[in-house]
Amino acid sequence: MTSSSPPIPPARSSTPRRRVLIVDDNTELGDTLRAVVASGIPGIAIETAESGAAALVKAKKGFDVAIVDVKLPDVSGIDLITPLRAVSPFSEVLLLTGFASVDAAIGALRSGAFAFVLKSFRPEELISIVEQALTKVELKHERDELERRYRDLVEVTDVLVVALTGPDEVALMNRKAASLAGTTSDQALGRSLLESWIPPEDHAAMRAALATTRAQGRTAEVETGFVEARGARAGEGARDEASSAHPPARAKRIRWHLSPSRESGDLVYGIGIDVTERRALEKRAADAEALSAMGELAMNLAHEIRNPLNAAVLQLHLLTRNLDRIEADDATRGALKDRTRIVGDEIGRLNRLLTEFLELARPRGIAREPVHLPRLADEVLDLEEESAKGRGVTIVRDLPEDGCVAIGDREKLKQVTINLVVNALEAMKQGGTLTVRVRPDHERVRMTVEDTGPGIASELLPNVFDPFFTTKEAGTGLGLSIVRKIVDQHGGDVEIESERGQGAKVLVSIPIGR
Ligand code: ADP
């Protein structure tokens, strides 16, 4: 072998002792059979029985091949085949008879016998048949063992394994795939893979790949989303405490390798690798690159814009004051005031954009000081209390006094909290509840900011951390980018769980970083 891969061990590493059971009420013939088999097949273990009942008792000790006389005192050898094979499922039975009729032979084979041997056999003939039967038994064991290993492999592997018949009907789904799909291997059977777990935008690509695999009999690669079935968990029972502890549906990205089955016409096997993390990392790297490409130039530009902007604010201020002094009727004056207010608001927005942009683009290190996160969250909520009241939002503070201190940059972590709280408040136009929770979690502190606003549509969810992505009229789209940058700088994680109409929940976790 030239390949360096380790050799695959045989299915059964050592051949166990082979066992033959001879069932014949004629002890003389029984002894002859024993002698013939023992001499022809060295090392074989032989048991004998003189009746059907005795044979079944002995069979329980285990046997591979039984040689059974058709005429036994208590039962016909033919009727003994099924119970014997029930005791030892991979065994084979040879029937011995004195009559050589075609009907008898056919009857014996139909009843599941391996072969039909005439009592006038030649020794080598019997030995050859017994050996063939033993080989068959051996092969069945091997096949069973291989199947078991294959099943184990499919079950424990970290890749997704599915088999599809019909257009896309699930004929097999391994544990990994089922767990991502929010179902079980059994419950997945017979369901449409596309309708249940592949998002609509990826249907065409998946169908095309399946068609290629089937029509051309070759493998195909395709990448699709893979979403937990809607209501899968709710359907399994009430949304109790335990089930609501599960995060809601989150789309995964799966790279599928589809291959046709060699045995069955339309069966297609799909091996899927979860590339969600890889794609997310690639996207973050691309975002970071885009930001740094904006680099110096954009930063200088931002600084330069600030000065004239400040001058404009000042002039506007004077202008507004002077408006009171000009001679005009109230209506005219009012209209002019409205205009200056709008200009003022727009300048304010530009200023905010600049501040946030500079925060994001500035390559500054972070401080390392102990930060008591519950207290920090408390302060931020105090600051936002008024704004919340104005919107009819109730604030729930779940902020334990003990623990939850992380080493990090206080000001920056405060910025994170402000951005998240402001987003949550802005989302709740009709009032609602804002819950801020801080908890220790192993070597991390976890902060969640949850609102009861309209939530985020699943198709927008992957974009909310993109710089300049906003759905708000006066938004900058930089708030969450800043959050992620700061959390990254702390070696932490941030993610959003949300479904349209179900509010949003942002989870930030920061390493304690002793
Ligand atoms: P901005 O707030 O300026 O739009 P962000 O980066 O903070 O920028 O947020 C980006 C977008 O993410 C928002 O425009 C909004 O669509 C969505 N978003 C963020 N937080 C929430 C929330 N709590 N509820 C609903 N949508 C949200």
Coordinates of C-alpha atoms and ligand atoms in Angstrom, one line a residue:
M1 CA 0.0 0.0 0.0
T2 CA 1.4 3.4 -1.0
S3 CA -1.1 5.5 0.9
S4 CA -0.1 6.6 4.4
S5 CA -3.6 6.1 5.8
P6 CA -3.8 3.5 8.6
P7 CA -5.1 0.1 7.6
I8 CA -8.8 -0.5 8.4
P9 CA -9.1 -3.4 10.8
P10 CA -11.3 -6.3 9.8
A11 CA -14.9 -6.2 11.0
R12 CA -14.2 -9.1 13.4
S13 CA -10.6 -8.9 14.6
S14 CA -10.4 -12.4 15.8
T15 CA -12.5 -15.3 14.4
P16 CA -14.4 -16.9 17.3
R17 CA -14.6 -20.6 17.6
R18 CA -17.1 -22.0 15.0
R19 CA -19.9 -24.1 16.4
V20 CA -22.0 -26.9 14.9
L21 CA -25.1 -28.4 16.4
I22 CA -26.0 -31.9 15.2
V23 CA -29.7 -32.9 15.8
D24 CA -30.4 -36.6 15.1
D25 CA -32.2 -39.2 17.1
N26 CA -30.2 -42.0 15.5
T27 CA -27.1 -41.9 17.8
E28 CA -25.1 -44.0 15.4
L29 CA -25.6 -41.5 12.5
G30 CA -25.1 -38.6 14.9
D31 CA -21.7 -40.0 15.9
T32 CA -20.7 -40.5 12.3
L33 CA -21.7 -36.9 11.5
R34 CA -19.7 -35.7 14.4
A35 CA -16.6 -37.7 13.3
V36 CA -16.9 -36.5 9.7
V37 CA -17.3 -32.8 10.6
A38 CA -14.5 -32.9 13.3
S39 CA -12.1 -34.5 10.9
G40 CA -12.8 -32.2 8.0
I41 CA -13.0 -28.9 9.9
P42 CA -10.2 -28.7 12.5
G43 CA -10.9 -26.8 15.7
I44 CA -14.7 -26.8 15.3
A45 CA -16.9 -27.2 18.4
I46 CA -19.6 -29.7 18.1
E47 CA -22.8 -30.3 20.2
T48 CA -25.3 -33.0 19.6
A49 CA -29.0 -33.3 20.5
E50 CA -31.4 -36.2 19.9
S51 CA -34.7 -34.4 19.8
G52 CA -36.1 -31.0 18.8
A53 CA -36.7 -29.9 22.4
A54 CA -33.1 -30.9 23.3
A55 CA -31.8 -29.1 20.3
L56 CA -33.5 -25.8 21.3
V57 CA -32.0 -26.0 24.8
K58 CA -28.5 -26.6 23.4
A59 CA -29.0 -23.9 20.7
K60 CA -29.2 -21.4 23.5
K61 CA -25.5 -21.8 24.1
G62 CA -25.0 -20.5 20.6
F63 CA -24.3 -22.2 17.3
D64 CA -23.4 -21.2 13.8
V65 CA -24.6 -24.2 11.7
A66 CA -27.2 -26.8 12.7
I67 CA -27.4 -30.2 10.9
V68 CA -30.9 -31.4 11.5
D69 CA -32.5 -34.7 10.6
V70 CA -35.9 -34.1 9.0
K71 CA -37.5 -36.9 11.0
L72 CA -37.1 -36.3 14.7
P73 CA -39.2 -38.1 17.5
D74 CA -40.9 -34.9 18.7
V75 CA -41.0 -32.5 15.7
S76 CA -40.2 -32.3 12.0
G77 CA -36.8 -30.9 11.2
I78 CA -38.4 -28.4 8.9
D79 CA -40.5 -27.0 11.7
L80 CA -37.4 -26.7 13.8
I81 CA -35.7 -24.2 11.4
T82 CA -37.6 -21.1 12.4
P83 CA -37.2 -21.5 16.2
L84 CA -33.6 -22.5 15.8
R85 CA -32.8 -19.4 13.8
A86 CA -34.8 -17.2 16.2
V87 CA -32.3 -18.3 18.9
S88 CA -29.3 -17.5 16.8
P89 CA -30.3 -15.1 14.0
F90 CA -27.2 -15.4 11.8
S91 CA -27.2 -19.2 11.9
E92 CA -27.8 -21.6 9.0
V93 CA -29.6 -24.9 9.1
L94 CA -28.8 -28.0 6.9
L95 CA -31.5 -30.6 6.6
L96 CA -30.7 -34.3 6.5
T97 CA -33.1 -36.7 4.9
G98 CA -33.2 -40.2 3.5
F99 CA -35.4 -39.4 0.6
A100 CA -34.3 -37.6 -2.5
S101 CA -37.4 -36.1 -3.9
V102 CA -37.4 -32.8 -5.7
D103 CA -40.5 -31.7 -3.8
A104 CA -38.9 -32.4 -0.4
A105 CA -35.8 -30.5 -1.5
I106 CA -37.8 -27.5 -2.6
G107 CA -39.9 -27.6 0.5
A108 CA -36.8 -27.6 2.7
L109 CA -35.2 -24.7 0.9
R110 CA -38.4 -22.7 1.0
S111 CA -38.6 -23.1 4.7
G112 CA -35.3 -21.3 5.0
A113 CA -32.8 -24.2 5.1
F114 CA -29.4 -23.5 3.7
A115 CA -29.1 -26.9 2.0
F116 CA -30.6 -30.3 1.8
V117 CA -28.3 -33.2 2.3
L118 CA -29.0 -36.9 1.6
K119 CA -28.2 -39.4 4.2
S120 CA -26.1 -41.2 1.6
F121 CA -23.6 -38.3 1.6
R122 CA -20.0 -38.6 0.9
P123 CA -17.9 -37.2 3.8
E124 CA -16.1 -34.5 1.7
E125 CA -19.5 -33.5 0.3
L126 CA -20.9 -32.8 3.8
I127 CA -17.8 -31.0 4.9
S128 CA -17.9 -28.8 1.9
I129 CA -21.5 -27.8 2.5
V130 CA -20.9 -27.2 6.2
E131 CA -17.9 -25.0 5.3
Q132 CA -20.0 -23.0 2.9
A133 CA -22.7 -22.5 5.5
L134 CA -20.1 -21.4 8.1
T135 CA -18.7 -18.9 5.6
K136 CA -22.1 -17.5 5.0
V137 CA -22.7 -17.1 8.7
E138 CA -19.3 -15.4 9.0
L139 CA -20.1 -13.0 6.3
K140 CA -23.4 -12.2 7.9
H141 CA -21.6 -11.4 11.1
E142 CA -19.1 -9.2 9.3
R143 CA -21.8 -7.4 7.4
D144 CA -23.8 -6.8 10.6
E145 CA -20.6 -5.5 12.3
L146 CA -19.8 -3.2 9.4
E147 CA -23.4 -1.9 9.4
R148 CA -23.2 -1.3 13.1
R149 CA -19.9 0.6 12.7
Y150 CA -21.3 2.5 9.8
R151 CA -24.4 3.5 11.8
D152 CA -22.3 4.5 14.8
L153 CA -20.1 6.6 12.6
V154 CA -23.0 8.3 11.0
E155 CA -24.5 8.9 14.4
V156 CA -21.5 10.2 16.4
T157 CA -19.9 12.2 13.6
D158 CA -19.9 15.9 13.8
V159 CA -21.0 16.3 10.2
L160 CA -24.6 16.2 9.0
V161 CA -25.7 13.1 7.2
V162 CA -29.0 12.9 5.3
A163 CA -30.4 10.6 2.7
L164 CA -33.2 11.8 0.4
T165 CA -35.6 9.9 -1.8
G166 CA -38.4 11.3 -4.1
P167 CA -37.7 14.9 -4.8
D168 CA -36.3 15.7 -1.3
E169 CA -38.0 13.4 1.2
V170 CA -35.8 12.5 4.2
A171 CA -35.0 8.8 4.4
L172 CA -32.3 9.2 6.9
M173 CA -31.1 12.1 9.1
N174 CA -28.3 11.6 11.6
R175 CA -28.3 12.9 15.1
K176 CA -26.2 16.0 14.3
A177 CA -28.4 17.1 11.5
A178 CA -31.6 16.4 13.5
S179 CA -30.3 18.4 16.4
L180 CA -29.6 21.4 14.2
A181 CA -33.0 20.9 12.6
G182 CA -34.7 21.0 16.0
T183 CA -36.1 17.5 15.6
T184 CA -35.2 13.9 16.1
S185 CA -34.0 11.4 13.5
D186 CA -37.3 9.5 13.7
Q187 CA -39.5 12.6 13.4
A188 CA -37.6 13.8 10.4
L189 CA -38.4 10.7 8.3
G190 CA -40.7 11.3 5.3
R191 CA -40.6 15.1 5.6
S192 CA -39.5 17.4 2.8
L193 CA -36.0 18.7 3.6
L194 CA -36.5 21.8 1.5
E195 CA -39.9 22.8 2.9
S196 CA -38.9 22.0 6.5
W197 CA -35.4 23.2 6.9
I198 CA -33.9 25.0 3.8
P199 CA -34.8 28.7 3.6
P200 CA -36.8 29.5 0.4
E201 CA -34.0 31.6 -1.2
D202 CA -31.8 28.5 -1.3
H203 CA -34.4 26.1 -2.7
A204 CA -33.4 26.6 -6.4
A205 CA -29.7 26.0 -5.7
M206 CA -30.5 22.8 -3.7
R207 CA -32.9 21.5 -6.3
A208 CA -30.4 22.1 -9.1
A209 CA -27.7 20.2 -7.2
L210 CA -30.1 17.3 -6.5
A211 CA -31.1 17.2 -10.1
T212 CA -27.4 17.2 -11.3
T213 CA -26.6 14.4 -8.8
R214 CA -29.5 12.3 -10.0
A215 CA -29.4 13.0 -13.7
Q216 CA -25.6 12.7 -14.2
G217 CA -24.9 10.3 -11.4
R218 CA -22.1 12.4 -10.0
T219 CA -21.4 14.4 -6.9
A220 CA -22.5 18.0 -6.5
E221 CA -21.6 20.7 -4.0
V222 CA -24.0 23.3 -2.8
E223 CA -24.2 25.7 0.2
T224 CA -27.5 26.5 1.8
G225 CA -29.0 27.9 5.0
F226 CA -30.4 25.3 7.4
V227 CA -33.0 26.6 9.8
E228 CA -34.5 25.0 12.8
A229 CA -38.1 24.1 11.9
R230 CA -40.5 26.7 12.9
G231 CA -42.5 25.7 15.9
A232 CA -40.6 22.4 16.1
R233 CA -40.1 22.8 19.8
A234 CA -43.5 24.3 20.4
G235 CA -45.0 21.4 18.7
E236 CA -43.4 18.9 21.0
G237 CA -45.2 20.3 24.0
A238 CA -46.1 23.5 25.7
R239 CA -43.5 26.3 25.6
D240 CA -42.5 25.6 29.2
E241 CA -39.5 26.9 31.1
A242 CA -37.2 24.3 29.6
S243 CA -38.1 24.9 26.0
S244 CA -38.0 28.7 26.3
A245 CA -34.5 28.3 27.5
H246 CA -33.5 27.2 24.0
P247 CA -32.5 30.0 21.8
P248 CA -34.9 30.7 19.0
A249 CA -34.3 29.6 15.4
R250 CA -30.9 30.6 14.1
A251 CA -29.9 29.9 10.5
K252 CA -26.8 27.9 10.0
R253 CA -24.8 27.8 6.8
I254 CA -24.2 24.2 5.5
R255 CA -21.9 23.2 2.7
W256 CA -23.5 20.0 1.2
H257 CA -21.7 17.3 -0.7
L258 CA -24.4 15.4 -2.5
S259 CA -23.7 12.0 -4.0
P260 CA -26.0 9.4 -5.7
S261 CA -26.6 6.0 -4.2
R262 CA -25.1 3.3 -6.3
E263 CA -27.8 0.9 -5.2
S264 CA -31.0 2.7 -5.4
G265 CA -32.2 4.9 -8.3
D266 CA -33.3 8.2 -6.8
L267 CA -31.6 8.0 -3.4
V268 CA -29.1 10.8 -2.8
Y269 CA -26.8 11.0 0.2
G270 CA -25.9 14.4 1.5
I271 CA -22.9 15.1 3.8
G272 CA -23.1 18.5 5.3
I273 CA -20.4 20.6 7.0
D274 CA -21.5 23.4 9.2
V275 CA -19.7 26.5 7.8
T276 CA -21.6 29.1 9.8
E277 CA -18.6 30.1 11.9
R278 CA -16.3 30.1 9.0
R279 CA -18.6 32.3 6.9
A280 CA -19.1 34.7 9.9
L281 CA -15.3 35.0 10.4
E282 CA -14.8 35.6 6.7
K283 CA -17.4 38.3 6.9
R284 CA -15.9 39.9 10.0
A285 CA -12.5 39.9 8.4
A286 CA -13.9 41.6 5.3
D287 CA -15.7 44.2 7.4
A288 CA -12.5 44.9 9.3
E289 CA -10.6 45.2 6.1
A290 CA -13.2 47.6 4.7
L291 CA -13.0 49.7 7.8
S292 CA -9.2 49.9 7.8
A293 CA -9.3 50.6 4.0
M294 CA -11.3 53.7 4.9
G295 CA -8.5 54.3 7.3
E296 CA -6.5 57.5 7.8
L297 CA -8.0 59.4 5.0
A298 CA -11.5 59.0 6.2
M299 CA -10.5 59.7 9.7
N300 CA -8.8 63.0 8.8
L301 CA -11.7 63.9 6.7
A302 CA -14.1 63.3 9.6
H303 CA -11.9 65.5 11.8
E304 CA -11.9 68.2 9.1
I305 CA -15.7 68.1 8.8
R306 CA -16.1 68.7 12.5
N307 CA -14.6 72.2 12.5
P308 CA -16.9 73.7 9.9
L309 CA -19.8 71.8 11.4
N310 CA -19.1 73.4 14.8
A311 CA -18.9 76.8 13.2
A312 CA -22.3 76.1 11.5
V313 CA -23.9 75.2 14.8
L314 CA -22.7 78.4 16.3
Q315 CA -24.0 80.5 13.4
L316 CA -27.3 78.7 13.5
H317 CA -27.6 79.5 17.2
L318 CA -27.0 83.2 16.4
L319 CA -29.4 83.1 13.5
T320 CA -32.2 81.6 15.7
R321 CA -31.7 84.3 18.3
N322 CA -31.8 87.1 15.7
L323 CA -35.0 85.7 14.3
D324 CA -36.8 87.1 17.3
R325 CA -35.6 90.5 16.4
I326 CA -36.6 90.7 12.7
E327 CA -39.8 92.4 11.8
A328 CA -42.2 89.8 10.5
D329 CA -45.5 88.3 11.4
D330 CA -45.7 85.3 13.7
A331 CA -46.5 82.9 10.9
T332 CA -43.4 83.9 8.9
R333 CA -41.2 83.9 12.0
G334 CA -42.6 80.5 12.9
A335 CA -41.8 79.0 9.5
L336 CA -38.3 80.4 9.6
K337 CA -37.8 78.9 13.1
D338 CA -39.0 75.6 11.9
R339 CA -36.4 75.6 9.1
T340 CA -33.5 76.5 11.4
R341 CA -34.6 73.7 13.8
I342 CA -34.5 71.2 10.9
V343 CA -31.0 72.4 9.9
G344 CA -30.0 72.1 13.5
D345 CA -31.3 68.6 13.8
E346 CA -29.5 67.6 10.6
I347 CA -26.3 69.0 11.8
G348 CA -26.8 67.1 15.1
R349 CA -27.2 63.9 13.1
L350 CA -24.0 64.6 11.2
N351 CA -22.2 65.2 14.4
R352 CA -23.4 61.9 15.8
L353 CA -22.4 60.1 12.7
L354 CA -18.9 61.6 12.9
T355 CA -18.5 60.8 16.6
E356 CA -19.6 57.2 16.1
F357 CA -17.5 56.8 13.0
L358 CA -14.4 58.1 14.7
E359 CA -15.1 55.7 17.6
L360 CA -15.2 52.8 15.2
A361 CA -12.3 53.8 13.1
R362 CA -9.9 54.9 15.7
P363 CA -7.3 52.3 16.4
R364 CA -7.0 52.8 20.1
G365 CA -6.1 50.2 22.8
I366 CA -8.4 49.5 25.6
A367 CA -7.9 50.1 29.3
R368 CA -7.7 47.1 31.7
E369 CA -9.5 47.8 35.0
P370 CA -12.0 46.0 37.1
V371 CA -15.5 46.8 35.9
H372 CA -18.5 45.9 38.0
L373 CA -20.9 45.3 35.1
P374 CA -24.2 45.2 37.1
R375 CA -23.4 48.6 38.5
L376 CA -22.4 49.9 35.1
A377 CA -25.7 48.7 33.7
D378 CA -27.5 50.4 36.6
E379 CA -25.9 53.7 35.8
V380 CA -26.8 53.5 32.1
L381 CA -30.4 52.7 33.0
D382 CA -30.5 55.7 35.3
L383 CA -29.4 57.8 32.4
E384 CA -32.1 56.4 30.2
E385 CA -34.9 56.3 32.8
E386 CA -36.5 59.5 31.5
S387 CA -36.4 58.5 27.9
A388 CA -38.0 55.2 28.8
K389 CA -40.7 56.8 30.8
G390 CA -41.5 59.1 27.8
R391 CA -42.0 56.0 25.7
G392 CA -44.1 54.1 28.2
V393 CA -41.3 51.5 28.7
T394 CA -41.0 49.7 31.9
I395 CA -37.4 48.9 32.9
V396 CA -36.6 45.6 34.7
R397 CA -33.2 45.5 36.3
D398 CA -31.9 42.0 37.0
L399 CA -28.6 43.1 38.4
P400 CA -27.1 41.1 41.2
E401 CA -24.7 43.0 43.5
D402 CA -22.2 40.2 43.9
G403 CA -19.7 39.1 41.5
C404 CA -19.8 39.9 37.8
V405 CA -16.6 41.9 37.7
A406 CA -14.7 41.8 34.5
I407 CA -11.3 43.3 33.6
G408 CA -11.9 45.7 30.8
D409 CA -12.4 49.3 29.7
R410 CA -15.1 50.9 31.7
E411 CA -15.9 53.7 29.3
K412 CA -16.1 51.4 26.3
L413 CA -18.2 48.8 28.1
K414 CA -20.5 51.7 29.1
Q415 CA -20.7 52.6 25.4
V416 CA -21.7 49.0 24.6
T417 CA -24.5 49.1 27.2
I418 CA -25.7 52.6 26.1
N419 CA -25.9 51.5 22.5
L420 CA -27.9 48.4 23.3
V421 CA -30.2 50.1 25.7
V422 CA -30.9 52.9 23.2
N423 CA -31.6 50.5 20.4
A424 CA -34.0 48.6 22.6
L425 CA -35.8 51.8 23.6
E426 CA -35.9 53.1 20.1
A427 CA -37.5 49.8 19.0
M428 CA -40.3 50.1 21.5
K429 CA -42.4 52.9 20.0
Q430 CA -45.6 51.6 21.6
G431 CA -44.1 51.0 25.0
G432 CA -43.1 47.7 26.4
T433 CA -40.5 46.2 28.8
L434 CA -36.8 46.5 28.7
T435 CA -35.0 43.8 30.7
V436 CA -31.3 44.1 31.5
R437 CA -29.7 41.1 33.1
V438 CA -26.2 40.4 34.2
R439 CA -25.0 37.0 35.3
P440 CA -21.7 35.2 36.0
D441 CA -21.2 32.4 33.5
H442 CA -18.1 30.2 34.2
E443 CA -15.1 32.4 33.3
R444 CA -17.3 35.1 31.8
V445 CA -19.9 37.7 32.7
R446 CA -23.0 37.6 30.5
M447 CA -25.2 40.7 30.0
T448 CA -28.5 40.4 28.1
V449 CA -30.5 43.4 26.9
E450 CA -34.0 42.3 26.0
D451 CA -36.9 44.2 24.6
T452 CA -40.5 43.5 23.7
G453 CA -40.4 45.6 20.5
P454 CA -41.1 44.4 16.9
G455 CA -37.9 42.3 16.7
I456 CA -35.8 41.8 13.6
A457 CA -36.8 39.9 10.5
S458 CA -34.7 36.8 10.0
E459 CA -33.4 38.0 6.6
L460 CA -32.1 41.2 8.2
L461 CA -30.5 39.5 11.2
P462 CA -27.2 38.7 9.5
N463 CA -26.7 42.4 8.5
V464 CA -27.4 44.2 11.7
F465 CA -23.7 44.3 12.8
D466 CA -22.6 45.7 9.4
P467 CA -21.3 49.2 9.5
F468 CA -23.9 51.7 8.1
F469 CA -26.7 49.2 8.1
T470 CA -29.7 50.9 9.5
T471 CA -33.5 50.7 9.1
K472 CA -34.1 54.0 11.0
E473 CA -34.7 57.2 9.3
A474 CA -32.1 59.1 11.3
G475 CA -29.9 56.1 12.1
T476 CA -26.2 55.9 11.5
G477 CA -26.0 52.1 11.4
L478 CA -22.8 52.3 13.5
G479 CA -24.2 51.5 17.0
L480 CA -23.9 47.7 16.7
S481 CA -20.7 47.8 14.8
I482 CA -19.2 49.7 17.7
V483 CA -20.7 47.2 20.1
R484 CA -19.0 44.4 18.3
K485 CA -15.7 46.1 17.9
I486 CA -15.5 46.8 21.7
V487 CA -16.7 43.3 22.6
D488 CA -14.1 41.8 20.2
Q489 CA -11.4 44.0 21.8
H490 CA -12.4 42.4 25.1
G491 CA -12.1 38.9 23.7
G492 CA -15.9 38.5 24.2
D493 CA -18.9 37.5 22.1
V494 CA -22.1 39.2 21.1
E495 CA -25.1 37.8 19.4
I496 CA -28.7 38.8 18.7
E497 CA -31.7 36.5 19.0
S498 CA -34.8 37.8 17.5
E499 CA -37.8 36.9 15.4
R500 CA -40.1 39.4 13.8
G501 CA -42.8 40.4 16.2
Q502 CA -41.1 38.7 19.1
G503 CA -38.8 41.4 20.5
A504 CA -35.0 41.3 20.4
K505 CA -32.4 39.9 22.8
V506 CA -28.8 40.9 22.6
L507 CA -26.4 38.6 24.5
V508 CA -22.9 40.0 25.4
S509 CA -20.4 37.9 27.1
I510 CA -17.1 39.3 28.4
P511 CA -14.3 37.1 29.8
I512 CA -13.6 37.9 33.5
G513 CA -9.9 38.2 32.3
R514 CA -8.2 37.9 35.7
Ligands
ADP1 P1 -28.8 52.4 14.2 O1 -29.4 52.2 15.6 O2 -28.2 53.7 14.0 O3 -29.7 52.0 13.1 P2 -27.3 50.0 14.9 O4 -26.1 49.4 14.3 O5 -27.3 50.2 16.3 O6 -27.6 51.3 14.1 O7 -28.5 49.1 14.5 C1 -28.7 48.6 13.2 C2 -30.1 48.1 12.9 O8 -30.3 47.0 13.7 C3 -31.2 49.1 13.3 O9 -31.4 50.1 12.4 C4 -32.4 48.1 13.5 O10 -32.9 47.8 12.3 C5 -31.7 46.9 14.0 N1 -31.8 46.8 15.5 C6 -30.9 47.0 16.4 N2 -31.3 46.7 17.7 C7 -32.6 46.4 17.5 C8 -33.7 46.1 18.5 N3 -33.5 46.1 19.8 N4 -34.9 45.8 18.0 C9 -35.2 45.8 16.6 N5 -34.2 46.2 15.7 C10 -33.0 46.4 16.2

